[in-house]
């Protein structure tokens, strides 16, 4: 076999090179060059002498040029292949091409396809049939085809996002090799082993022993992610590599559902480690928004870990009926519940001595509320819990002596009263075991510990749908866990205590799994009741990954998965997100227990060729282009020799070189025209003819100013101006803000964009602003402005006595404005801690209520309520007459006396004003838990 780096697909065409000598003789003759003769009219006959001109020989350089053109055309017709594939053995049988097209081949998939195409082309030149097997595809019969058809199939072979199942293809590969004893096997391997590939390697070793196997592989340096866990302090994910020679460091990036980055975390492998942990320390709200983790710079589905609702760390509040001074920590019901929930939930407990522990927890945006032996609930607390459940929350109650006396309806079933003594309705002589979970139970599929025993329970009153509400029962059929959906939420109840007094369930791993299932029900929305013969829910794929880890639409081969699916991705179940957004299931390329291992290819005894070797290239286009260039040069030379082109006094060799360079320059210039066109300068833009911005607008925007609305009532306007002036003095003395002088504005006429806060005292009887003015005010609020409406009627308002004239005036103003839903300012609102920590917002009066925005869902008409940037409420409504409390004279004394009995009421009103200004300027950044460590560190110094 020739060692030259060139081969020909039609070598018989090279026989035409033997005709070049004859072509040489033919091309030697050329017409003579015409003579230049003067034409004097009187001597025309005398000077012309009849001569017989003989044809001259073609110049040697032009003849060589034409011979080169002919040789280039002959070589192009012969189909030259540069750097052809060299076969390892003189095999003439069919070619079996095995291709690892799983996610492990993503790093250099184009190179692998080029190697495969090179192998198929080589088989085509030798007239050998080809069979192609994608090891990540569904196993099927292996059939031989013509090389051209095989090449088309190879180019259509996709890169799959799951690992190849080589053992599944082994029976058909073995049958093919047994039927084709002289077949050559080529394996383009990704070098990775995730499952047990021992049987597959053993069969290929037999082919290697007969010198019928060759392998293309590159060093395994892939990295992958698996086992993502949302722990108490951070989001952890396991990073894998197949060998210690792979990259030892990198970064993992967290992204949300929209693909926006939420944070990065570095990882470093030890010198001998093939596994490490990347830890993303983020606030719980941010961690719960993470839906995708990926290794930066690793374009592979294996380097992506998807997260679903199961990975969200929900906030769980726990309230116990035991008193704080008598409860022992290790005997408290909350001890077992909190320990069981801590691996997958954020635990919140009320402050010691709180007068409203349930209300305090519900105000912290809980997902699950756990009541351990809570008996009677007052009407307001029960209403709060009912609202919490209706909005999608989960209430989990544990039994106990207090719960038996409860009279509320916050239980999934009616409870039997009394009989709680030994030998009564709540006890047995022998502890009972749990019965298997029914298919309708959320716990279905969870293994039951044989050593779990229940000695006491609260019994449920018999009712028609008791079986439907029973999630877990004892061997005698009595329910031990019941539950039902109510609104968008769930009420669940354990008919045993949360400690070990009635059962040993809290000591088992089953207790942890049951709580995990209950917590996962938070936010899943209402569901239809299932029939007794209902099957396990299935989830259809909504978005899946391709081989490079990029989201795409599900292919036709993707099938739904069971809600309890925990396997690794396959062709039928590609990695991706299954089911709706509020109850999704993530399927990943790797299981949490999977590892990456490098295949021991050297033990097969077959030649291992690199993947990144030079690829065979058809050089016919290059030869034809070169022949065309030489033909252009030949044409120019012929024109020059025929006298059509003139030069001053060039030598023939110099003229030929010039002509050749000219022709080459023309061709290159023609091919470079687009690039030259792109580099042309862009025409200058037309001059800006807009009028200049007035200087007064520059002056207004250069300094932060507070503004008040001029109402037309001189006493009210003077008080507003004095109040904002007094607030400016406090802001300049206590904060880094140095505000300019307060400005009175006419909302209908003046520009509001320069003022972060607009104080609007409501005066009864004034004309209602026009619709255009109200739309302008609405745009101001949507653009980030804060409007403080002050009715100043806290003293005249009476509970249950109807609204005041100022209240009616404000109601008429706001009825056409697109403003958000309002609520009384909560105690933990960010407004209460933007600068000072406050309990309320007082002014001249301290009895009024301050209202701020709550974030409602989008309306049916699609209109977006006015919301300022950074979730700042665009509107604040109060009746405490803030400006009168802020107003001071030149000596700093208050202009108006306070109505309350607190001597510090004016100081607290000024602090409230400082908080309002800081809130409008800085947003809600202090509501972010990421600042808590820094604040605590500052407080500790």
PDB file of C-alpha atoms in Angstrom, residues 329-537:
ATOM      1  CA  UNK A 329     -36.108  19.669  74.019  1.00  0.00           C
ATOM      2  CA  UNK A 330     -35.665  15.974  73.219  1.00  0.00           C
ATOM      3  CA  UNK A 331     -39.233  15.143  74.244  1.00  0.00           C
ATOM      4  CA  UNK A 332     -40.897  18.058  72.477  1.00  0.00           C
ATOM      5  CA  UNK A 333     -43.106  17.110  69.505  1.00  0.00           C
ATOM      6  CA  UNK A 334     -41.382  19.762  67.399  1.00  0.00           C
ATOM      7  CA  UNK A 335     -37.991  18.048  67.878  1.00  0.00           C
ATOM      8  CA  UNK A 336     -38.841  14.990  65.766  1.00  0.00           C
ATOM      9  CA  UNK A 337     -40.741  16.986  63.143  1.00  0.00           C
ATOM     10  CA  UNK A 338     -37.998  19.567  62.700  1.00  0.00           C
ATOM     11  CA  UNK A 339     -35.283  16.899  62.503  1.00  0.00           C
ATOM     12  CA  UNK A 340     -37.276  15.000  59.878  1.00  0.00           C
ATOM     13  CA  UNK A 341     -37.998  18.115  57.804  1.00  0.00           C
ATOM     14  CA  UNK A 342     -34.605  19.824  58.039  1.00  0.00           C
ATOM     15  CA  UNK A 343     -32.961  17.899  55.138  1.00  0.00           C
ATOM     16  CA  UNK A 344     -35.447  19.301  52.594  1.00  0.00           C
ATOM     17  CA  UNK A 345     -37.280  22.262  54.185  1.00  0.00           C
ATOM     18  CA  UNK A 346     -36.556  25.543  55.926  1.00  0.00           C
ATOM     19  CA  UNK A 347     -37.894  25.369  59.466  1.00  0.00           C
ATOM     20  CA  UNK A 348     -39.520  28.398  61.095  1.00  0.00           C
ATOM     21  CA  UNK A 349     -40.699  28.506  64.692  1.00  0.00           C
ATOM     22  CA  UNK A 350     -42.429  31.399  66.490  1.00  0.00           C
ATOM     23  CA  UNK A 351     -40.640  33.655  68.938  1.00  0.00           C
ATOM     24  CA  UNK A 352     -40.727  32.546  72.543  1.00  0.00           C
ATOM     25  CA  UNK A 353     -43.626  34.140  74.365  1.00  0.00           C
ATOM     26  CA  UNK A 354     -45.403  35.259  71.188  1.00  0.00           C
ATOM     27  CA  UNK A 355     -49.053  36.083  71.759  1.00  0.00           C
ATOM     28  CA  UNK A 356     -49.972  35.067  68.191  1.00  0.00           C
ATOM     29  CA  UNK A 357     -47.520  32.336  67.131  1.00  0.00           C
ATOM     30  CA  UNK A 358     -49.638  31.070  64.224  1.00  0.00           C
ATOM     31  CA  UNK A 359     -50.263  34.542  62.836  1.00  0.00           C
ATOM     32  CA  UNK A 360     -46.584  35.364  63.197  1.00  0.00           C
ATOM     33  CA  UNK A 361     -45.599  32.320  61.132  1.00  0.00           C
ATOM     34  CA  UNK A 362     -48.286  32.797  58.487  1.00  0.00           C
ATOM     35  CA  UNK A 363     -46.924  36.290  57.885  1.00  0.00           C
ATOM     36  CA  UNK A 364     -43.570  34.737  56.846  1.00  0.00           C
ATOM     37  CA  UNK A 365     -44.840  33.318  53.538  1.00  0.00           C
ATOM     38  CA  UNK A 366     -45.061  29.693  54.632  1.00  0.00           C
ATOM     39  CA  UNK A 367     -45.702  26.768  52.349  1.00  0.00           C
ATOM     40  CA  UNK A 368     -46.606  24.302  55.114  1.00  0.00           C
ATOM     41  CA  UNK A 369     -47.962  24.904  58.613  1.00  0.00           C
ATOM     42  CA  UNK A 370     -47.482  22.095  61.136  1.00  0.00           C
ATOM     43  CA  UNK A 371     -49.626  22.105  64.273  1.00  0.00           C
ATOM     44  CA  UNK A 372     -48.457  19.571  66.853  1.00  0.00           C
ATOM     45  CA  UNK A 373     -51.327  18.879  69.267  1.00  0.00           C
ATOM     46  CA  UNK A 374     -52.943  22.316  68.935  1.00  0.00           C
ATOM     47  CA  UNK A 375     -56.430  22.221  70.338  1.00  0.00           C
ATOM     48  CA  UNK A 376     -58.927  25.076  70.309  1.00  0.00           C
ATOM     49  CA  UNK A 377     -58.303  27.868  67.820  1.00  0.00           C
ATOM     50  CA  UNK A 378     -59.876  31.294  68.133  1.00  0.00           C
ATOM     51  CA  UNK A 379     -62.016  32.557  65.288  1.00  0.00           C
ATOM     52  CA  UNK A 380     -59.424  34.971  63.852  1.00  0.00           C
ATOM     53  CA  UNK A 381     -56.643  32.367  63.879  1.00  0.00           C
ATOM     54  CA  UNK A 382     -58.887  29.756  62.263  1.00  0.00           C
ATOM     55  CA  UNK A 383     -59.835  32.262  59.564  1.00  0.00           C
ATOM     56  CA  UNK A 384     -56.169  32.999  58.863  1.00  0.00           C
ATOM     57  CA  UNK A 385     -55.411  29.291  58.547  1.00  0.00           C
ATOM     58  CA  UNK A 386     -58.406  28.743  56.258  1.00  0.00           C
ATOM     59  CA  UNK A 387     -57.240  31.565  53.990  1.00  0.00           C
ATOM     60  CA  UNK A 388     -53.740  30.095  54.000  1.00  0.00           C
ATOM     61  CA  UNK A 389     -55.089  26.720  52.870  1.00  0.00           C
ATOM     62  CA  UNK A 390     -57.400  28.177  50.231  1.00  0.00           C
ATOM     63  CA  UNK A 391     -54.407  29.937  48.654  1.00  0.00           C
ATOM     64  CA  UNK A 392     -52.402  26.733  48.237  1.00  0.00           C
ATOM     65  CA  UNK A 393     -50.870  26.126  51.664  1.00  0.00           C
ATOM     66  CA  UNK A 394     -50.649  22.780  53.415  1.00  0.00           C
ATOM     67  CA  UNK A 395     -51.840  22.304  56.989  1.00  0.00           C
ATOM     68  CA  UNK A 396     -50.451  19.244  58.761  1.00  0.00           C
ATOM     69  CA  UNK A 397     -51.874  18.471  62.194  1.00  0.00           C
ATOM     70  CA  UNK A 398     -50.672  15.899  64.708  1.00  0.00           C
ATOM     71  CA  UNK A 399     -52.911  14.266  67.261  1.00  0.00           C
ATOM     72  CA  UNK A 400     -52.735  14.604  71.004  1.00  0.00           C
ATOM     73  CA  UNK A 401     -54.873  15.229  74.041  1.00  0.00           C
ATOM     74  CA  UNK A 402     -55.556  18.851  73.111  1.00  0.00           C
ATOM     75  CA  UNK A 403     -56.630  18.082  69.535  1.00  0.00           C
ATOM     76  CA  UNK A 404     -59.290  15.691  70.753  1.00  0.00           C
ATOM     77  CA  UNK A 405     -61.085  18.645  72.333  1.00  0.00           C
ATOM     78  CA  UNK A 406     -60.894  20.829  69.218  1.00  0.00           C
ATOM     79  CA  UNK A 407     -64.134  22.175  67.752  1.00  0.00           C
ATOM     80  CA  UNK A 408     -62.874  23.740  64.519  1.00  0.00           C
ATOM     81  CA  UNK A 409     -63.314  22.266  61.044  1.00  0.00           C
ATOM     82  CA  UNK A 410     -59.604  22.326  60.148  1.00  0.00           C
ATOM     83  CA  UNK A 411     -59.351  18.549  60.056  1.00  0.00           C
ATOM     84  CA  UNK A 412     -59.883  16.329  57.015  1.00  0.00           C
ATOM     85  CA  UNK A 413     -62.305  14.043  58.915  1.00  0.00           C
ATOM     86  CA  UNK A 414     -64.589  14.302  61.929  1.00  0.00           C
ATOM     87  CA  UNK A 415     -62.868  13.016  65.053  1.00  0.00           C
ATOM     88  CA  UNK A 416     -64.332  10.753  67.691  1.00  0.00           C
ATOM     89  CA  UNK A 417     -64.445  12.421  71.074  1.00  0.00           C
ATOM     90  CA  UNK A 418     -63.496  10.829  74.375  1.00  0.00           C
ATOM     91  CA  UNK A 419     -62.213   7.318  75.072  1.00  0.00           C
ATOM     92  CA  UNK A 420     -58.571   8.347  75.358  1.00  0.00           C
ATOM     93  CA  UNK A 421     -57.701   6.169  78.407  1.00  0.00           C
ATOM     94  CA  UNK A 422     -55.960   2.798  78.292  1.00  0.00           C
ATOM     95  CA  UNK A 423     -58.364   0.151  77.151  1.00  0.00           C
ATOM     96  CA  UNK A 424     -60.587   2.766  75.548  1.00  0.00           C
ATOM     97  CA  UNK A 425     -61.085   3.776  71.931  1.00  0.00           C
ATOM     98  CA  UNK A 426     -57.558   5.094  71.556  1.00  0.00           C
ATOM     99  CA  UNK A 427     -55.531   2.114  72.783  1.00  0.00           C
ATOM    100  CA  UNK A 428     -55.028  -1.634  72.257  1.00  0.00           C
ATOM    101  CA  UNK A 429     -53.532  -4.472  74.136  1.00  0.00           C
ATOM    102  CA  UNK A 430     -51.039  -5.065  71.298  1.00  0.00           C
ATOM    103  CA  UNK A 431     -49.491  -2.323  69.114  1.00  0.00           C
ATOM    104  CA  UNK A 432     -50.630  -2.442  65.498  1.00  0.00           C
ATOM    105  CA  UNK A 433     -48.639  -2.372  62.228  1.00  0.00           C
ATOM    106  CA  UNK A 434     -49.258  -0.214  59.181  1.00  0.00           C
ATOM    107  CA  UNK A 435     -51.130  -1.605  56.194  1.00  0.00           C
ATOM    108  CA  UNK A 436     -49.712  -1.158  52.658  1.00  0.00           C
ATOM    109  CA  UNK A 437     -50.443   2.216  51.081  1.00  0.00           C
ATOM    110  CA  UNK A 438     -53.255   2.284  48.549  1.00  0.00           C
ATOM    111  CA  UNK A 439     -52.756   3.524  44.997  1.00  0.00           C
ATOM    112  CA  UNK A 440     -54.709   6.716  45.750  1.00  0.00           C
ATOM    113  CA  UNK A 441     -52.430   7.653  48.647  1.00  0.00           C
ATOM    114  CA  UNK A 442     -49.653  10.250  48.195  1.00  0.00           C
ATOM    115  CA  UNK A 443     -47.427   7.739  49.999  1.00  0.00           C
ATOM    116  CA  UNK A 444     -47.997   5.022  47.392  1.00  0.00           C
ATOM    117  CA  UNK A 445     -44.733   3.376  46.444  1.00  0.00           C
ATOM    118  CA  UNK A 446     -42.973   4.262  49.706  1.00  0.00           C
ATOM    119  CA  UNK A 447     -41.633   1.141  51.470  1.00  0.00           C
ATOM    120  CA  UNK A 448     -43.035   0.536  54.941  1.00  0.00           C
ATOM    121  CA  UNK A 449     -40.783  -0.348  57.864  1.00  0.00           C
ATOM    122  CA  UNK A 450     -41.852  -3.602  59.480  1.00  0.00           C
ATOM    123  CA  UNK A 451     -40.846  -2.359  62.913  1.00  0.00           C
ATOM    124  CA  UNK A 452     -43.238   0.629  62.945  1.00  0.00           C
ATOM    125  CA  UNK A 453     -45.876   0.150  65.639  1.00  0.00           C
ATOM    126  CA  UNK A 454     -48.826   2.308  66.726  1.00  0.00           C
ATOM    127  CA  UNK A 455     -50.144   1.944  70.267  1.00  0.00           C
ATOM    128  CA  UNK A 456     -52.672   4.814  70.381  1.00  0.00           C
ATOM    129  CA  UNK A 457     -54.514   6.963  67.889  1.00  0.00           C
ATOM    130  CA  UNK A 458     -57.402   9.360  67.536  1.00  0.00           C
ATOM    131  CA  UNK A 459     -60.203   7.625  65.705  1.00  0.00           C
ATOM    132  CA  UNK A 460     -62.216   9.120  62.863  1.00  0.00           C
ATOM    133  CA  UNK A 461     -65.983   9.097  62.813  1.00  0.00           C
ATOM    134  CA  UNK A 462     -67.347   6.805  60.082  1.00  0.00           C
ATOM    135  CA  UNK A 463     -68.463   8.663  56.959  1.00  0.00           C
ATOM    136  CA  UNK A 464     -69.149   7.853  53.324  1.00  0.00           C
ATOM    137  CA  UNK A 465     -65.855   9.090  51.879  1.00  0.00           C
ATOM    138  CA  UNK A 466     -63.583   8.079  54.766  1.00  0.00           C
ATOM    139  CA  UNK A 467     -61.773   5.562  52.543  1.00  0.00           C
ATOM    140  CA  UNK A 468     -61.018   8.254  49.965  1.00  0.00           C
ATOM    141  CA  UNK A 469     -59.590  10.536  52.641  1.00  0.00           C
ATOM    142  CA  UNK A 470     -57.461   7.789  54.209  1.00  0.00           C
ATOM    143  CA  UNK A 471     -53.824   8.076  53.138  1.00  0.00           C
ATOM    144  CA  UNK A 472     -52.442   5.491  55.571  1.00  0.00           C
ATOM    145  CA  UNK A 473     -54.189   2.938  57.760  1.00  0.00           C
ATOM    146  CA  UNK A 474     -53.427   0.231  60.282  1.00  0.00           C
ATOM    147  CA  UNK A 475     -53.915  -3.451  59.691  1.00  0.00           C
ATOM    148  CA  UNK A 476     -57.441  -3.235  61.110  1.00  0.00           C
ATOM    149  CA  UNK A 477     -58.368  -0.525  58.587  1.00  0.00           C
ATOM    150  CA  UNK A 478     -58.529   2.409  61.025  1.00  0.00           C
ATOM    151  CA  UNK A 479     -56.910   5.520  59.528  1.00  0.00           C
ATOM    152  CA  UNK A 480     -53.595   6.731  60.862  1.00  0.00           C
ATOM    153  CA  UNK A 481     -53.105   9.505  58.246  1.00  0.00           C
ATOM    154  CA  UNK A 482     -56.003  11.298  56.549  1.00  0.00           C
ATOM    155  CA  UNK A 483     -56.119  14.214  54.166  1.00  0.00           C
ATOM    156  CA  UNK A 484     -58.227  16.127  51.686  1.00  0.00           C
ATOM    157  CA  UNK A 485     -57.896  19.042  49.317  1.00  0.00           C
ATOM    158  CA  UNK A 486     -59.580  22.276  50.238  1.00  0.00           C
ATOM    159  CA  UNK A 487     -59.406  25.052  47.690  1.00  0.00           C
ATOM    160  CA  UNK A 488     -55.886  25.138  46.264  1.00  0.00           C
ATOM    161  CA  UNK A 489     -54.392  23.681  49.436  1.00  0.00           C
ATOM    162  CA  UNK A 490     -54.365  20.513  51.495  1.00  0.00           C
ATOM    163  CA  UNK A 491     -55.322  19.551  55.036  1.00  0.00           C
ATOM    164  CA  UNK A 492     -53.522  16.475  56.330  1.00  0.00           C
ATOM    165  CA  UNK A 493     -53.643  14.893  59.739  1.00  0.00           C
ATOM    166  CA  UNK A 494     -51.523  12.331  61.554  1.00  0.00           C
ATOM    167  CA  UNK A 495     -53.777  10.499  63.984  1.00  0.00           C
ATOM    168  CA  UNK A 496     -50.780   9.916  66.261  1.00  0.00           C
ATOM    169  CA  UNK A 497     -48.602  12.353  68.154  1.00  0.00           C
ATOM    170  CA  UNK A 498     -45.511  13.985  66.728  1.00  0.00           C
ATOM    171  CA  UNK A 499     -43.394  12.395  69.460  1.00  0.00           C
ATOM    172  CA  UNK A 500     -43.004   8.786  70.538  1.00  0.00           C
ATOM    173  CA  UNK A 501     -45.733   8.632  73.154  1.00  0.00           C
ATOM    174  CA  UNK A 502     -48.336   7.011  70.873  1.00  0.00           C
ATOM    175  CA  UNK A 503     -46.099   5.292  68.278  1.00  0.00           C
ATOM    176  CA  UNK A 504     -42.512   4.803  67.210  1.00  0.00           C
ATOM    177  CA  UNK A 505     -43.243   6.226  63.756  1.00  0.00           C
ATOM    178  CA  UNK A 506     -41.209   9.434  64.445  1.00  0.00           C
ATOM    179  CA  UNK A 507     -38.129   7.238  64.988  1.00  0.00           C
ATOM    180  CA  UNK A 508     -38.321   5.600  61.552  1.00  0.00           C
ATOM    181  CA  UNK A 509     -37.163   6.600  58.108  1.00  0.00           C
ATOM    182  CA  UNK A 510     -40.765   6.200  56.940  1.00  0.00           C
ATOM    183  CA  UNK A 511     -41.656   9.281  58.984  1.00  0.00           C
ATOM    184  CA  UNK A 512     -39.163  11.356  56.977  1.00  0.00           C
ATOM    185  CA  UNK A 513     -40.493  10.105  53.632  1.00  0.00           C
ATOM    186  CA  UNK A 514     -44.105  10.693  54.635  1.00  0.00           C
ATOM    187  CA  UNK A 515     -43.345  14.267  55.661  1.00  0.00           C
ATOM    188  CA  UNK A 516     -41.438  14.774  52.404  1.00  0.00           C
ATOM    189  CA  UNK A 517     -44.507  13.672  50.426  1.00  0.00           C
ATOM    190  CA  UNK A 518     -46.800  15.967  52.424  1.00  0.00           C
ATOM    191  CA  UNK A 519     -44.523  18.985  52.017  1.00  0.00           C
ATOM    192  CA  UNK A 520     -44.308  18.305  48.262  1.00  0.00           C
ATOM    193  CA  UNK A 521     -48.079  18.850  48.033  1.00  0.00           C
ATOM    194  CA  UNK A 522     -47.655  22.584  48.731  1.00  0.00           C
ATOM    195  CA  UNK A 523     -48.565  24.694  45.729  1.00  0.00           C
ATOM    196  CA  UNK A 524     -49.687  21.797  43.511  1.00  0.00           C
ATOM    197  CA  UNK A 525     -53.150  23.262  43.021  1.00  0.00           C
ATOM    198  CA  UNK A 526     -56.523  21.499  43.015  1.00  0.00           C
ATOM    199  CA  UNK A 527     -56.786  18.003  41.582  1.00  0.00           C
ATOM    200  CA  UNK A 528     -59.693  15.841  40.624  1.00  0.00           C
ATOM    201  CA  UNK A 529     -60.544  12.992  42.921  1.00  0.00           C
ATOM    202  CA  UNK A 530     -59.250   9.702  41.608  1.00  0.00           C
ATOM    203  CA  UNK A 531     -61.296   6.594  41.226  1.00  0.00           C
ATOM    204  CA  UNK A 532     -60.398   3.471  43.109  1.00  0.00           C
ATOM    205  CA  UNK A 533     -58.999   1.864  39.945  1.00  0.00           C
ATOM    206  CA  UNK A 534     -57.019   4.959  38.895  1.00  0.00           C
ATOM    207  CA  UNK A 535     -53.562   4.294  37.621  1.00  0.00           C
ATOM    208  CA  UNK A 536     -50.379   6.090  38.573  1.00  0.00           C
ATOM    209  CA  UNK A 537     -50.314   9.594  37.161  1.00  0.00           C
TER     210      UNK A 537
END
